CSV table of C-alpha atoms in Angstrom, one decimal:
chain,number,residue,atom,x,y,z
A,1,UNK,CA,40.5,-16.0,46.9
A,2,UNK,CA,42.3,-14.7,50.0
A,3,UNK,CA,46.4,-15.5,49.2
A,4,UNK,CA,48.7,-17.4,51.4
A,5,UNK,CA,49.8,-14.1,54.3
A,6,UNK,CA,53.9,-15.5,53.6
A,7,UNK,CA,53.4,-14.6,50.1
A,8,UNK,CA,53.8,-11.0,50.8
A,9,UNK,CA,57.3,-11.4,52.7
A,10,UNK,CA,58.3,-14.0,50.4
A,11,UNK,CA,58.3,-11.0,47.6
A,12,UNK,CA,59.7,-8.4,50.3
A,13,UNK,CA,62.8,-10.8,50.4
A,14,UNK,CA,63.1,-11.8,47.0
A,15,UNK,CA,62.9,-8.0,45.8
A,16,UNK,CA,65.1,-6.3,48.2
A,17,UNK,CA,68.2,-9.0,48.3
A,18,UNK,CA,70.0,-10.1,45.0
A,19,UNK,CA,70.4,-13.4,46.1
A,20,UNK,CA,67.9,-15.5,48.4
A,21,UNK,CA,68.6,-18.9,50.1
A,22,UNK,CA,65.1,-20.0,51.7
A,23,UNK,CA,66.7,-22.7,53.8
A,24,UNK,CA,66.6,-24.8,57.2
A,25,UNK,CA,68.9,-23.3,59.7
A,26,UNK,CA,71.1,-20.3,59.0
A,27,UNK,CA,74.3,-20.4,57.0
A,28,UNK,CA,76.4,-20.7,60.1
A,29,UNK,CA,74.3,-23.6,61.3
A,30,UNK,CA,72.6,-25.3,58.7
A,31,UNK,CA,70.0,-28.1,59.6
A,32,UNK,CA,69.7,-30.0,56.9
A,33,UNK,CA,72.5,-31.6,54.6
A,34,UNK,CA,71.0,-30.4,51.6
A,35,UNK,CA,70.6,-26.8,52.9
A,36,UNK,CA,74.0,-26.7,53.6
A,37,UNK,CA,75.6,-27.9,50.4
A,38,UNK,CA,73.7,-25.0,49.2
A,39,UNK,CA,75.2,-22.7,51.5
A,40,UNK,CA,79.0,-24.1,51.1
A,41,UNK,CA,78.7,-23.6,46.8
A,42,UNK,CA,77.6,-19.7,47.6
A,43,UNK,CA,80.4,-19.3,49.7
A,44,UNK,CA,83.2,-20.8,47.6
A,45,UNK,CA,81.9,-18.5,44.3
A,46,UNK,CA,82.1,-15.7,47.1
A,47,UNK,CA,78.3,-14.8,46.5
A,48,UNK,CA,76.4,-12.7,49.2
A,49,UNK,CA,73.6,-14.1,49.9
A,50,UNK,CA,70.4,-13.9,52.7
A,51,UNK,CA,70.0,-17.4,54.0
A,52,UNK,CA,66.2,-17.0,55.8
A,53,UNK,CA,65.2,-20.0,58.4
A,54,UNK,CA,62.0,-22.0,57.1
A,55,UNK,CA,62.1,-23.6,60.9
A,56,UNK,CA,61.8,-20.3,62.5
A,57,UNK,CA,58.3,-20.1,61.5
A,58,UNK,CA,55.5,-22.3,60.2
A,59,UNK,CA,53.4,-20.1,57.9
A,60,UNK,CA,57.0,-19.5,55.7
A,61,UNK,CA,58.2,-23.1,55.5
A,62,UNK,CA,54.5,-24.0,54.3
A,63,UNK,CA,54.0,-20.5,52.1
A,64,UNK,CA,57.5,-20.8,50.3
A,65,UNK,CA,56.3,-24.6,48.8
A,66,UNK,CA,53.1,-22.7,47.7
A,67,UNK,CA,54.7,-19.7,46.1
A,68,UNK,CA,57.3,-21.3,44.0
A,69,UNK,CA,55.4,-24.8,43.3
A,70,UNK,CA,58.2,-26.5,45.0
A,71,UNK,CA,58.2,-29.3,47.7
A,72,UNK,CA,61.1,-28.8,49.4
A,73,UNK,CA,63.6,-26.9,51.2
A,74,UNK,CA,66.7,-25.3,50.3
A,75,UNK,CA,65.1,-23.0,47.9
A,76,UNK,CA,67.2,-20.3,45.6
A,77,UNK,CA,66.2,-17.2,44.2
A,78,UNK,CA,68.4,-15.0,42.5
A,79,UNK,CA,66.8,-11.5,41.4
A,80,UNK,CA,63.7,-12.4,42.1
A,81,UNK,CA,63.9,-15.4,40.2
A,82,UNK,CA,63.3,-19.5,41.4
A,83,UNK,CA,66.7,-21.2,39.9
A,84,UNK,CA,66.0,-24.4,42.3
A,85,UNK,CA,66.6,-26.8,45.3
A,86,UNK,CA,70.1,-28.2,45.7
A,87,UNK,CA,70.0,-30.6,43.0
A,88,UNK,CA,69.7,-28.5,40.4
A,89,UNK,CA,72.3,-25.8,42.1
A,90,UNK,CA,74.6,-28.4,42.3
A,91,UNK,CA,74.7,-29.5,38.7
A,92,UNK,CA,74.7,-26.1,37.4
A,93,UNK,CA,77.4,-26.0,39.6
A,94,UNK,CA,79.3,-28.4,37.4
A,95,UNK,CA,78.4,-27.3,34.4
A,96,UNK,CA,79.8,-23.7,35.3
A,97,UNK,CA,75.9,-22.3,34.6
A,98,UNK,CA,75.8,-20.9,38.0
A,99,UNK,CA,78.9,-18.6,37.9
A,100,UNK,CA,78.5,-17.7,34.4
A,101,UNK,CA,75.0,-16.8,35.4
A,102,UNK,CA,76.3,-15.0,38.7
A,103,UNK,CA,78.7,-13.4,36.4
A,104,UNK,CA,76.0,-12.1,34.4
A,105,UNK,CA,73.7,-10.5,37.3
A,106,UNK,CA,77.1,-9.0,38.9
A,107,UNK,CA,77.3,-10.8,41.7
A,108,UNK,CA,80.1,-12.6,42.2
A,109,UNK,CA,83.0,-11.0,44.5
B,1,UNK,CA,56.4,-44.0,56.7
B,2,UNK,CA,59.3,-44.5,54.0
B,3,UNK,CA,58.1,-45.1,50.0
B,4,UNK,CA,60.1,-47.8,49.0
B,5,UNK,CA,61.7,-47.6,45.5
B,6,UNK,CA,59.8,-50.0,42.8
B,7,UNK,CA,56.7,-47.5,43.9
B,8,UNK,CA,58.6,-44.6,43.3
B,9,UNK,CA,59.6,-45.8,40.3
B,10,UNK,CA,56.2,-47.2,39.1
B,11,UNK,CA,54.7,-43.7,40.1
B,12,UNK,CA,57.4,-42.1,38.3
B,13,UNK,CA,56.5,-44.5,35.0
B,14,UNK,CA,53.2,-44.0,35.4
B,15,UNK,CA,53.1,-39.8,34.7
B,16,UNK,CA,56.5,-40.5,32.1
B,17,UNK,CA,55.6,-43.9,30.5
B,18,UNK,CA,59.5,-43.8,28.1
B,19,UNK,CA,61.0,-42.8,31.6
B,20,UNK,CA,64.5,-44.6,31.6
B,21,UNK,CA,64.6,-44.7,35.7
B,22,UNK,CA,67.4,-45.6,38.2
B,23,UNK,CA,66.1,-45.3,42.2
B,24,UNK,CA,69.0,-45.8,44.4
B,25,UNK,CA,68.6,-46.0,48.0
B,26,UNK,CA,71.6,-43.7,49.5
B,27,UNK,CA,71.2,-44.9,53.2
B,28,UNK,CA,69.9,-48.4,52.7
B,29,UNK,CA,66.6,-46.9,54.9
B,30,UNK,CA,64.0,-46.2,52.4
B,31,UNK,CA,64.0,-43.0,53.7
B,32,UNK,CA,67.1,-41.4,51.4
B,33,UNK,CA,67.0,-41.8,47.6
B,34,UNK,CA,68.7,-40.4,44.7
B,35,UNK,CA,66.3,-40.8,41.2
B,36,UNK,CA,67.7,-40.5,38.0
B,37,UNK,CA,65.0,-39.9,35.3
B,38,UNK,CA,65.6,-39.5,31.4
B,39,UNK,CA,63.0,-39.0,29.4
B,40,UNK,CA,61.9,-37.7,26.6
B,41,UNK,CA,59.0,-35.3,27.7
B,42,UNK,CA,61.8,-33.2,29.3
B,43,UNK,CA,63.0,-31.8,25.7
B,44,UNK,CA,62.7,-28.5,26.0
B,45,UNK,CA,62.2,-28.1,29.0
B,46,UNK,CA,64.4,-25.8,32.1
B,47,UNK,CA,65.7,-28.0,35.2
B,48,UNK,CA,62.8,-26.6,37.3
B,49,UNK,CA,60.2,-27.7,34.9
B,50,UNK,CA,62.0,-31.3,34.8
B,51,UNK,CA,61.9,-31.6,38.3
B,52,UNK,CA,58.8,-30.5,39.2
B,53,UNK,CA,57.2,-33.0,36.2
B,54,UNK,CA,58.6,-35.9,38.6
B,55,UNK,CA,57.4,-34.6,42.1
B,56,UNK,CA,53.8,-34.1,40.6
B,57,UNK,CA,54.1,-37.7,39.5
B,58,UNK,CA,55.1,-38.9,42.8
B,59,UNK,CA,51.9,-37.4,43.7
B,60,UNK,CA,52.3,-35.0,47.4
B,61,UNK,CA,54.6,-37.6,48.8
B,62,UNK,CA,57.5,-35.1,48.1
B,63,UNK,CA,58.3,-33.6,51.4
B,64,UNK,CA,55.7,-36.4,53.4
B,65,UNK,CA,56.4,-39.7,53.1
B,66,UNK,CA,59.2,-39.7,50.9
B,67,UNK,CA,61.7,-37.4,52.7
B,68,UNK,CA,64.3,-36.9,50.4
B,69,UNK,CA,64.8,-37.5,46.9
B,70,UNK,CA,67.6,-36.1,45.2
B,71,UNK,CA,67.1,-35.8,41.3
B,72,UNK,CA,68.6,-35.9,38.1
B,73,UNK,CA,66.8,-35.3,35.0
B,74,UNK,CA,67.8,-36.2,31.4
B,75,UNK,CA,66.9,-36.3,27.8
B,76,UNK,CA,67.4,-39.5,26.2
B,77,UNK,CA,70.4,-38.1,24.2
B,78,UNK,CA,72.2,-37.4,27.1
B,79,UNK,CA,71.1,-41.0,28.7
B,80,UNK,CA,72.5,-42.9,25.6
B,81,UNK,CA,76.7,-42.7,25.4
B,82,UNK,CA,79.3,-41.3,28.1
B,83,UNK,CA,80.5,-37.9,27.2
B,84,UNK,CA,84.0,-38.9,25.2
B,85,UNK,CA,86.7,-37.2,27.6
């Protein structure tokens, strides 16, 4: 079974930046409103992030759904790992999950 | 073409029979909803696996017909009483 060919740069990213923001736009100019909600938490809890465009090429707006069973776009990845679309980053949000989880990887400013 | 929200909500009953489930449409387009889903098939379960139990109910229209969805999952215990303040 021949694998999806974003698969491998979707790992290249996830392994090589601490915190991943598959997303539409870029974090100056997001294109979606849910993108960008994602992009405005980050920046308030003063995480670095690597925002990557998902309209900038087909194959990776397609390949990231595949990779982390997920319909949609913004997606999050922190170390490597899927923590979820703006819903879910939003209420761990409120719940102070996402800093004290941060916090715990070293990642906050 | 836009989902309107009794078939979101009968899809979403139909995967998560207990499903306690609100559709509200944000725009008034039936293109913009917000879902609130409590259930008890989520016990145990992380956000991600919540989430993803609903958008494999609604079948592939995630991301197609219905454009946006945004979702809140709960257990019945948090459904039942307001958190005293």
């Amino acid at each position: 079974m021949s694998e999806n060919p974003a698969f491998d740069r979707i790992r290249e990213d996830i392994s090589q930046n601490d915190v991943v923001l598959f997303m539409k736009g870029s974090p100056v100019f997001p294109q979606c409103g849910f993108s960008a909600t994602v992009v405005e938490i980050l920046s308030q809890m003063g995480v670095k992030f690597k925002g990557i465009d998902v309209l900038s090429d087909p194959d990776l707006r397609n390949g990231i759904k595949l990779f982390s069973d997920w319909p949609t776009v913004p997606q999050l990845y922190v170390n490597g790992e899927f923590i979820g679309g703006c819903d879910i980053v939003r209420e761990m949000h409120a719940t102070g999950e996402l800093a004290g989880h941060f916090k715990e990887k070293g990642l906050t400013a | 073409m836009a989902m309107d929200a009794q078939e979101i909500e009968r899809l979403i009953r139909e995967t998560l029979p207990d499903a306690d489930v609100t559709i509200t449409d944000l725009r008034g387009d039936g293109d913009h909803y917000a879902a609130r889903v409590a259930s008890a098939a989520f016990k145990g379960k992380t956000r991600i696996q919540q989430h993803q139990m609903v958008y494999k109910a609604l079948r592939g229209n995630m991301g197609d017909a219905l454009h946006a969805l945004a979702l809140q999952t709960l257990i019945p215990e948090e459904n039942a009483c307001p958190p005293a303040s």
